Amino acid sequence: MLSVVGCGYLGTTHAACMSSLGFTVIGVDTDADKVAMLSRGELPFYEPGLDTLLAQEMKSGRLSFTTDFSAVQSADIHFVCVGTPQIKDGLAADLTYVRSAVRAISPYLKEGALVVGKSTVPVGTAQSLHEELAISAPQADLAWNPEFLREGFAVEDTLTPNRLVVGVTNDRAEEILKTVYAGIIALGTPWIRADLATAELVKVAANSFLATKISFINAMAEVCEAAGGDVTILAKAIGYDPRIGSRFLQAGIGFGGGCLPKDIRAFMARAEELGAKQALEFLREIDAINLRARQRVIDVVRSELSEDLTQYKVAVLGATFKPDSDDVRDSPALDIAAQLHAAGAHVVVHDPKGIEPARKRFPNLNFSQSVTECIKAADLILHLTEWKEYQALDPAVLGPLVKNKIIIDGRNALDRELWRNAGWKFHALGRTD
Ligand code: UDX
């Protein structure tokens, strides 16, 4: 039997997927509302395919959820999947939830139990939890097994990951994890055994690399704008070199979400504590390039409309940090919308899935459930999250609805020629004409 502690994005996906592999799984969370929803087989967030899987696994009888931590006592393996958000007054990660999750289950750990951390943590956390458990629950062991799932592909990334990484301190822990993941290993998934520190580092290194790739192409976008080039052609051309690869070279308003921004910041903070500050100094620039992309969009809006935005309506298409998600954490789209609103513009935001979470974060913003309503009489449209349905919009149909036919494509995902042929002034980040 398995337990999953923390039923957020990661935990719920892991619990449902492990149940689908045939394990009995108990999910534990302190949030009673969330547990009630999950117990009804309802997903508290949007993730393609997970709703069906959750409902199916609840019916199977193998999966259940509770707020009662003592329920984990029958489990042999405990996956810790709680969040590690950025602290309020600094760059570091807040480890309160991870530490309290391990403390909450430690009285219930049976002989030979294995606690498996999946949360993204600063290097050294696993070792300190290992030492803590050696005192509070010496009958148990601890391993670290980072998670690489992408929102929008959570089920696929959990059941068919491109690698499995386990940080262990002994062979037994590795064997236990090999048993848990036997079905996934059988698919030919690479298996990497590491020490605890390396396992923790793999995750933040991977996210730092991805963030670097995105900021690299956004830096090239800035240079293209200055030099009269086209970053989309540049990205395509360099991407053909297999050493570079074409993925994660989509220039635009940059990365957001619950992982990349906070992970690179926490990594910098941890490196500084370790006396390796200089090694990660470049991540400060990655973060700065990323935030600058948002400012560049606002600059184009001002240059198209006016320095004083109070008389203008800006329609924002997209609030989530990426499509196929309702997650608005650190969303560049929503940040731009909020900044324009704060500057006095009349901003109306549309999103296929993210309106409610966005409204919670920014109750003063205006939202619209319909694209037509959102763009009505707009002075300018911002395309900020590349939902498929925005790519299917017909600019000829939208033209008569707006005041000015001006659109800024913040994701380089719309068909520029199509919009221009329909009479629109079309701007895209990193593309000059
Ligand atoms: C990321 C990692 O990909 C995943 O492995 C890790 O487990 C969690 O963090 P996720 O946050 O779901 O996953 O999003 P991802 O698909 O990586 O996108 C992150 C951000 O980068 C999004 O805001 C996206 O719009 C942006 N992005 C991505 C770009 O701006 N350009 C690109 O080329 C790719």
Coordinates of C-alpha atoms and ligand atoms in Angstrom, one line a residue:
M1 CA 0.0 0.0 0.0
L2 CA 1.2 3.5 -0.8
S3 CA 0.4 6.9 0.7
V4 CA 0.7 10.2 -1.0
V5 CA 1.1 13.2 1.3
G6 CA 0.0 16.5 -0.3
C7 CA -2.8 16.3 -2.9
G8 CA -2.1 19.3 -5.0
Y9 CA -1.1 19.0 -8.6
L10 CA 1.8 16.6 -8.2
G11 CA 0.2 14.5 -5.4
T12 CA -3.2 14.0 -7.0
T13 CA -1.6 13.0 -10.3
H14 CA 0.9 10.7 -8.6
A15 CA -1.9 9.1 -6.5
A16 CA -4.2 8.5 -9.4
C17 CA -1.4 7.1 -11.6
M18 CA -0.1 4.8 -8.9
S19 CA -3.6 3.5 -8.4
S20 CA -3.9 2.9 -12.1
L21 CA -0.8 0.7 -11.9
G22 CA -2.7 -1.5 -9.4
F23 CA -1.6 -0.1 -6.0
T24 CA -3.9 0.7 -3.2
V25 CA -3.2 4.4 -2.5
I26 CA -4.3 6.7 0.3
G27 CA -3.9 10.4 -0.4
V28 CA -3.6 12.7 2.6
D29 CA -4.0 16.5 2.7
T30 CA -4.7 19.1 5.4
D31 CA -7.2 20.9 3.1
A32 CA -10.6 19.4 4.0
D33 CA -12.4 21.0 1.0
K34 CA -9.9 19.6 -1.4
V35 CA -10.1 16.1 0.2
A36 CA -13.9 16.3 0.0
M37 CA -13.8 17.1 -3.7
L38 CA -11.2 14.4 -4.5
S39 CA -13.3 11.9 -2.5
R40 CA -16.2 12.6 -4.8
G41 CA -13.9 11.9 -7.7
E42 CA -13.8 15.6 -8.7
L43 CA -10.5 17.3 -9.6
P44 CA -9.9 20.7 -7.9
F45 CA -7.9 21.9 -10.9
Y46 CA -7.9 21.4 -14.7
E47 CA -5.6 18.8 -16.2
P48 CA -6.4 17.0 -19.4
G49 CA -7.1 13.3 -18.8
L50 CA -6.6 13.4 -15.1
D51 CA -10.3 14.0 -14.4
T52 CA -11.2 10.7 -16.1
L53 CA -8.4 8.8 -14.5
L54 CA -9.3 10.1 -11.0
A55 CA -13.0 9.1 -11.5
Q56 CA -12.0 5.7 -12.8
E57 CA -9.5 5.0 -10.0
M58 CA -12.0 6.1 -7.3
K59 CA -14.5 3.6 -8.7
S60 CA -11.9 0.9 -8.6
G61 CA -11.8 1.2 -4.9
R62 CA -8.0 1.3 -4.8
L63 CA -7.8 5.1 -4.3
S64 CA -9.1 7.2 -1.4
F65 CA -8.4 10.5 0.2
T66 CA -8.4 11.7 3.8
T67 CA -7.3 14.5 6.1
D68 CA -6.4 12.0 8.8
F69 CA -2.7 11.4 8.8
S70 CA -3.0 8.2 10.9
A71 CA -4.5 6.6 7.8
V72 CA -1.0 6.2 6.4
Q73 CA -0.1 3.7 9.0
S74 CA -0.9 0.7 6.7
A75 CA 1.2 2.0 3.9
D76 CA 4.7 0.7 3.1
I77 CA 5.8 3.6 0.9
H78 CA 5.0 7.2 1.5
F79 CA 5.4 9.8 -1.3
V80 CA 5.8 13.4 -0.1
C81 CA 4.3 15.7 -2.7
V82 CA 3.7 18.9 -0.9
G83 CA 4.5 22.4 -2.3
T84 CA 7.7 24.3 -1.8
P85 CA 6.7 27.9 -2.8
Q86 CA 9.0 30.9 -2.8
I87 CA 9.3 32.6 0.6
K88 CA 7.6 35.9 0.9
D89 CA 10.7 38.0 1.6
G90 CA 13.4 36.4 -0.4
L91 CA 14.4 34.0 -3.2
A92 CA 14.6 30.8 -1.1
A93 CA 12.1 28.0 -1.0
D94 CA 9.7 27.6 1.9
L95 CA 10.3 24.2 3.4
T96 CA 7.6 24.4 6.0
Y97 CA 5.2 22.1 4.3
V98 CA 7.8 19.4 3.5
R99 CA 9.2 19.4 7.0
S100 CA 5.7 19.3 8.6
A101 CA 4.5 16.5 6.2
V102 CA 7.4 14.3 7.2
R103 CA 6.8 15.1 10.9
A104 CA 3.1 14.4 10.5
I105 CA 3.6 10.9 9.1
S106 CA 6.6 9.9 11.2
P107 CA 4.6 8.6 14.2
Y108 CA 2.7 6.2 11.8
L109 CA 5.7 4.7 9.9
K110 CA 5.8 1.0 10.2
E111 CA 8.9 -1.2 10.3
G112 CA 10.8 -0.9 7.0
A113 CA 8.6 1.9 5.7
L114 CA 10.2 4.1 2.9
V115 CA 9.5 7.8 2.8
V116 CA 10.0 9.1 -0.8
G117 CA 10.3 12.8 -1.3
K118 CA 9.0 14.1 -4.7
S119 CA 8.8 17.8 -3.9
T120 CA 11.4 20.1 -5.4
V121 CA 13.7 21.0 -2.6
P122 CA 17.0 22.8 -2.1
V123 CA 19.9 20.4 -2.1
G124 CA 20.6 19.2 1.4
T125 CA 17.0 19.0 2.5
A126 CA 16.7 15.2 1.9
Q127 CA 19.9 14.6 4.0
S128 CA 18.5 16.7 6.9
L129 CA 15.1 14.9 6.7
H130 CA 17.0 11.6 6.6
E131 CA 18.8 12.5 9.8
E132 CA 15.6 13.7 11.5
L133 CA 13.9 10.4 10.6
A134 CA 16.8 8.4 12.0
I135 CA 15.8 9.9 15.4
S136 CA 12.0 10.2 15.1
A137 CA 11.4 7.0 13.2
P138 CA 14.6 4.9 13.0
Q139 CA 12.5 1.9 11.7
A140 CA 12.0 3.9 8.4
D141 CA 14.2 5.0 5.6
L142 CA 14.1 8.0 3.2
A143 CA 14.8 8.4 -0.5
W144 CA 14.3 11.2 -3.0
N145 CA 12.6 10.8 -6.3
P146 CA 12.2 14.1 -8.2
E147 CA 9.3 14.6 -10.5
F148 CA 9.5 16.1 -13.9
L149 CA 5.9 16.3 -14.9
R150 CA 4.7 19.2 -17.1
E151 CA 1.2 20.7 -16.5
G152 CA -1.0 19.7 -19.4
F153 CA 0.9 16.4 -19.7
A154 CA 0.8 15.3 -16.1
V155 CA -0.6 11.8 -16.6
E156 CA 1.6 11.0 -19.6
D157 CA 4.7 12.3 -17.8
T158 CA 4.0 10.2 -14.8
L159 CA 3.2 7.0 -16.5
T160 CA 5.7 7.3 -19.3
P161 CA 8.4 9.6 -18.0
N162 CA 11.6 10.1 -20.0
R163 CA 13.6 9.0 -17.0
L164 CA 13.3 7.9 -13.4
V165 CA 15.7 9.3 -10.9
V166 CA 16.1 8.0 -7.4
G167 CA 18.3 9.3 -4.7
V168 CA 19.0 6.6 -2.1
T169 CA 21.4 5.8 0.7
N170 CA 21.2 2.0 0.3
D171 CA 20.3 -0.9 -2.1
R172 CA 17.1 -1.8 -0.3
A173 CA 15.6 1.6 -0.9
E174 CA 16.5 1.3 -4.6
E175 CA 14.9 -2.2 -4.8
I176 CA 11.7 -1.0 -3.2
L177 CA 11.4 1.9 -5.7
K178 CA 12.2 -0.5 -8.6
T179 CA 9.3 -2.6 -7.5
V180 CA 6.9 0.4 -7.4
Y181 CA 8.0 1.5 -10.8
A182 CA 8.4 -2.0 -12.3
G183 CA 5.7 -1.4 -14.9
I184 CA 7.3 1.9 -16.0
I185 CA 10.8 0.4 -16.1
A186 CA 9.5 -2.4 -18.3
L187 CA 8.7 0.2 -20.9
G188 CA 12.4 0.8 -21.3
T189 CA 12.4 4.0 -19.1
P190 CA 16.0 4.9 -18.1
W191 CA 16.6 4.4 -14.4
I192 CA 19.2 6.6 -12.7
R193 CA 20.4 5.8 -9.2
A194 CA 22.0 8.7 -7.4
D195 CA 22.8 9.9 -3.9
L196 CA 20.3 12.2 -2.2
A197 CA 22.0 15.4 -3.1
T198 CA 22.4 14.6 -6.8
A199 CA 18.8 13.5 -7.0
E200 CA 17.7 16.9 -5.6
L201 CA 20.0 18.7 -7.9
V202 CA 18.9 16.9 -11.1
K203 CA 15.5 18.5 -10.8
V204 CA 16.6 22.1 -10.3
A205 CA 19.4 21.7 -12.9
A206 CA 16.8 20.5 -15.4
N207 CA 14.5 23.4 -14.7
S208 CA 17.3 25.8 -14.8
F209 CA 18.4 24.5 -18.2
L210 CA 14.9 24.8 -19.6
A211 CA 14.6 28.4 -18.2
T212 CA 17.9 29.2 -19.7
K213 CA 16.8 28.0 -23.1
I214 CA 13.7 30.1 -23.0
S215 CA 15.5 33.2 -21.8
F216 CA 18.3 32.6 -24.4
I217 CA 15.7 32.8 -27.2
N218 CA 14.0 35.8 -25.7
A219 CA 17.4 37.5 -25.5
M220 CA 17.8 36.7 -29.2
A221 CA 14.4 38.2 -29.7
E222 CA 15.6 41.5 -28.2
V223 CA 18.6 41.5 -30.5
C224 CA 16.4 40.6 -33.5
E225 CA 14.2 43.6 -32.7
A226 CA 17.2 45.9 -32.4
A227 CA 18.8 44.5 -35.6
G228 CA 15.8 44.0 -37.8
G229 CA 15.8 40.2 -37.7
D230 CA 13.1 37.5 -37.1
V231 CA 13.6 35.3 -34.0
T232 CA 11.1 32.7 -35.2
I233 CA 13.3 32.0 -38.3
L234 CA 16.4 32.2 -36.2
A235 CA 15.0 29.6 -33.7
K236 CA 14.0 27.3 -36.5
A237 CA 17.4 27.5 -38.0
I238 CA 19.5 26.9 -34.9
G239 CA 17.0 24.2 -33.8
Y240 CA 18.0 21.9 -36.6
D241 CA 21.4 21.4 -35.0
P242 CA 20.6 18.4 -32.8
R243 CA 23.1 19.7 -30.2
I244 CA 20.7 22.6 -29.7
G245 CA 17.4 21.1 -30.5
S246 CA 14.2 23.0 -31.5
R247 CA 12.2 22.6 -28.3
F248 CA 11.8 25.3 -25.7
L249 CA 13.0 27.9 -28.2
Q250 CA 9.6 29.6 -28.5
A251 CA 10.2 33.3 -28.0
G252 CA 7.6 35.4 -26.3
I253 CA 6.6 36.8 -23.0
G254 CA 8.6 34.1 -21.2
F255 CA 8.2 31.4 -18.6
G256 CA 5.9 31.4 -15.6
G257 CA 4.1 28.8 -13.5
G258 CA 4.6 27.1 -10.2
C259 CA 8.0 25.7 -11.0
L260 CA 10.5 27.4 -13.3
P261 CA 10.5 30.9 -11.8
K262 CA 10.6 29.8 -8.1
D263 CA 13.0 26.9 -8.8
I264 CA 15.7 29.1 -10.4
R265 CA 15.4 31.6 -7.5
A266 CA 15.6 28.9 -4.8
F267 CA 18.6 27.4 -6.6
M268 CA 20.4 30.7 -6.5
A269 CA 19.6 31.2 -2.9
R270 CA 20.9 27.7 -2.0
A271 CA 24.0 28.1 -4.0
E272 CA 24.8 31.2 -2.1
E273 CA 24.3 29.4 1.2
L274 CA 26.7 26.7 -0.1
G275 CA 29.4 29.3 -1.0
A276 CA 28.8 28.7 -4.8
K277 CA 27.0 31.9 -5.5
Q278 CA 29.1 32.8 -8.5
A279 CA 28.3 29.5 -10.3
L280 CA 24.6 30.4 -10.6
E281 CA 25.0 34.2 -11.1
F282 CA 23.9 33.6 -14.7
L283 CA 20.4 32.6 -13.4
R284 CA 19.9 36.1 -12.2
E285 CA 20.2 37.3 -15.8
I286 CA 17.9 34.5 -17.0
D287 CA 15.3 35.8 -14.5
A288 CA 15.9 39.4 -15.6
I289 CA 15.5 38.6 -19.3
N290 CA 12.3 36.7 -18.5
L291 CA 10.8 39.6 -16.6
R292 CA 12.0 42.1 -19.3
A293 CA 9.8 40.3 -21.9
R294 CA 6.7 41.4 -20.0
Q295 CA 7.9 45.0 -20.0
R296 CA 8.6 44.9 -23.7
V297 CA 5.0 44.1 -24.4
I298 CA 3.8 46.9 -22.2
D299 CA 6.2 49.2 -24.1
V300 CA 4.7 48.2 -27.4
V301 CA 1.2 48.8 -26.0
R302 CA 2.2 52.3 -24.9
S303 CA 3.9 53.1 -28.2
E304 CA 0.8 52.0 -30.1
L305 CA -1.7 53.7 -27.9
S306 CA -0.3 56.4 -25.7
E307 CA 1.9 56.8 -22.5
D308 CA -1.4 57.6 -20.7
L309 CA -3.5 54.4 -21.1
T310 CA -6.6 55.6 -19.2
Q311 CA -8.7 56.2 -22.2
Y312 CA -8.0 52.8 -23.8
K313 CA -9.4 49.4 -23.8
V314 CA -7.0 46.5 -24.0
A315 CA -8.3 43.0 -24.6
V316 CA -6.1 40.2 -23.2
L317 CA -6.4 36.7 -24.6
G318 CA -5.0 34.3 -22.1
A319 CA -4.5 34.4 -18.4
T320 CA -2.8 31.1 -17.6
F321 CA 0.9 30.6 -17.7
K322 CA 0.5 28.2 -20.6
P323 CA -2.3 26.5 -22.5
D324 CA -4.1 23.3 -21.3
S325 CA -3.9 24.4 -17.7
D326 CA -5.9 26.6 -15.3
D327 CA -2.8 27.5 -13.4
V328 CA -2.1 31.3 -13.1
R329 CA 0.8 31.1 -10.7
D330 CA 3.4 33.6 -11.8
S331 CA 1.7 33.8 -15.1
P332 CA 3.4 36.3 -17.5
A333 CA 0.0 36.9 -19.2
L334 CA -1.8 37.8 -16.0
D335 CA 1.1 39.9 -14.8
I336 CA 1.0 42.0 -18.0
A337 CA -2.8 42.3 -17.7
A338 CA -2.5 43.5 -14.1
Q339 CA 0.3 45.9 -14.9
L340 CA -1.8 47.5 -17.7
H341 CA -4.8 47.7 -15.4
A342 CA -2.6 49.4 -12.7
A343 CA -1.5 51.8 -15.3
G344 CA -5.1 52.9 -15.9
A345 CA -6.0 51.0 -19.0
H346 CA -9.5 49.3 -19.2
V347 CA -8.3 45.7 -19.3
V348 CA -10.6 42.8 -20.1
V349 CA -9.2 39.3 -19.9
H350 CA -10.4 36.1 -21.5
D351 CA -9.2 32.6 -20.9
P352 CA -10.7 29.2 -21.7
K353 CA -9.9 27.7 -18.2
G354 CA -8.2 30.2 -16.0
I355 CA -10.8 32.9 -15.3
E356 CA -11.8 31.8 -11.8
P357 CA -8.2 31.3 -10.5
A358 CA -7.2 34.6 -12.2
R359 CA -10.1 36.4 -10.6
K360 CA -9.1 35.1 -7.2
R361 CA -5.6 36.5 -7.6
F362 CA -6.7 39.8 -9.2
P363 CA -10.3 40.5 -8.2
N364 CA -10.2 44.0 -9.6
L365 CA -9.5 42.9 -13.2
N366 CA -12.4 42.5 -15.6
F367 CA -13.0 39.1 -17.1
S368 CA -15.1 37.8 -19.9
Q369 CA -16.2 34.3 -20.8
S370 CA -16.4 35.1 -24.5
V371 CA -13.7 36.2 -26.9
T372 CA -16.2 38.4 -28.8
E373 CA -17.3 40.2 -25.6
C374 CA -13.7 40.6 -24.5
I375 CA -12.5 42.2 -27.7
K376 CA -15.6 44.3 -28.3
A377 CA -14.5 48.0 -29.0
A378 CA -10.9 47.2 -27.9
D379 CA -8.2 49.6 -28.9
L380 CA -5.7 46.8 -28.9
I381 CA -5.6 43.0 -28.5
L382 CA -2.9 41.1 -26.6
H383 CA -2.4 37.4 -27.4
L384 CA -0.6 36.2 -24.3
T385 CA -1.3 32.4 -23.8
E386 CA -1.2 30.2 -26.9
W387 CA -4.5 28.3 -26.5
K388 CA -5.4 26.4 -29.7
E389 CA -8.8 28.2 -29.9
Y390 CA -7.0 31.6 -30.3
Q391 CA -5.1 30.2 -33.3
A392 CA -8.5 29.3 -34.8
L393 CA -9.8 32.8 -34.5
D394 CA -10.7 34.5 -37.8
P395 CA -9.3 38.0 -37.9
A396 CA -11.7 39.0 -40.7
V397 CA -14.6 38.2 -38.4
L398 CA -13.0 40.0 -35.4
G399 CA -12.1 43.1 -37.4
P400 CA -15.5 44.9 -37.3
L401 CA -15.8 44.3 -33.6
V402 CA -12.8 46.2 -32.4
K403 CA -12.0 49.9 -32.4
N404 CA -8.5 49.6 -33.7
K405 CA -7.2 46.5 -35.6
I406 CA -4.0 46.2 -33.6
I407 CA -2.8 42.9 -32.1
I408 CA 0.4 42.0 -30.3
D409 CA 1.2 38.3 -30.4
G410 CA 3.1 37.7 -27.2
R411 CA 3.6 34.0 -28.0
N412 CA 4.6 34.0 -31.6
A413 CA 1.8 31.5 -32.2
L414 CA -0.6 33.3 -34.5
D415 CA -0.5 33.4 -38.3
R416 CA 0.9 36.8 -39.0
E417 CA 0.1 36.8 -42.7
L418 CA -3.5 35.8 -42.0
W419 CA -4.0 38.7 -39.6
R420 CA -2.2 41.2 -41.9
N421 CA -4.2 40.2 -44.9
A422 CA -7.3 40.9 -42.9
G423 CA -6.1 44.4 -42.4
W424 CA -4.6 44.2 -38.9
K425 CA -1.5 45.8 -37.6
F426 CA 0.3 42.8 -36.2
H427 CA 3.3 43.0 -33.7
A428 CA 5.2 40.0 -32.5
L429 CA 8.0 39.8 -30.0
G430 CA 11.4 39.4 -31.8
R431 CA 10.0 39.9 -35.3
T432 CA 10.6 43.0 -37.3
D433 CA 9.2 43.4 -40.7
Ligands
UDX1 C1 8.1 22.7 -15.9 C2 9.1 21.6 -16.4 O1 8.9 21.5 -17.8 C3 8.7 20.3 -15.8 O2 9.7 19.3 -16.2 C4 8.8 20.4 -14.3 O3 8.5 19.2 -13.6 C5 7.9 21.5 -13.8 O4 8.2 22.7 -14.5 P1 5.6 23.4 -16.4 O5 5.7 24.4 -15.3 O6 4.4 22.5 -16.5 O7 6.8 22.3 -16.3 O8 5.7 24.1 -17.8 P2 6.6 24.1 -19.1 O9 5.9 23.4 -20.1 O10 8.0 23.8 -18.7 O11 6.5 25.7 -19.4 C6 7.0 26.7 -18.5 C7 6.9 28.1 -19.0 O12 7.8 28.3 -20.1 C8 5.5 28.4 -19.6 O13 5.1 29.7 -19.1 C9 5.7 28.4 -21.1 O14 4.7 29.3 -21.7 C10 7.1 28.9 -21.2 N1 7.8 28.5 -22.4 C11 8.0 27.2 -22.7 C12 8.2 29.5 -23.3 O15 8.0 30.7 -23.1 N2 8.9 29.1 -24.4 C13 9.1 27.8 -24.7 O16 9.7 27.5 -25.8 C14 8.7 26.8 -23.8

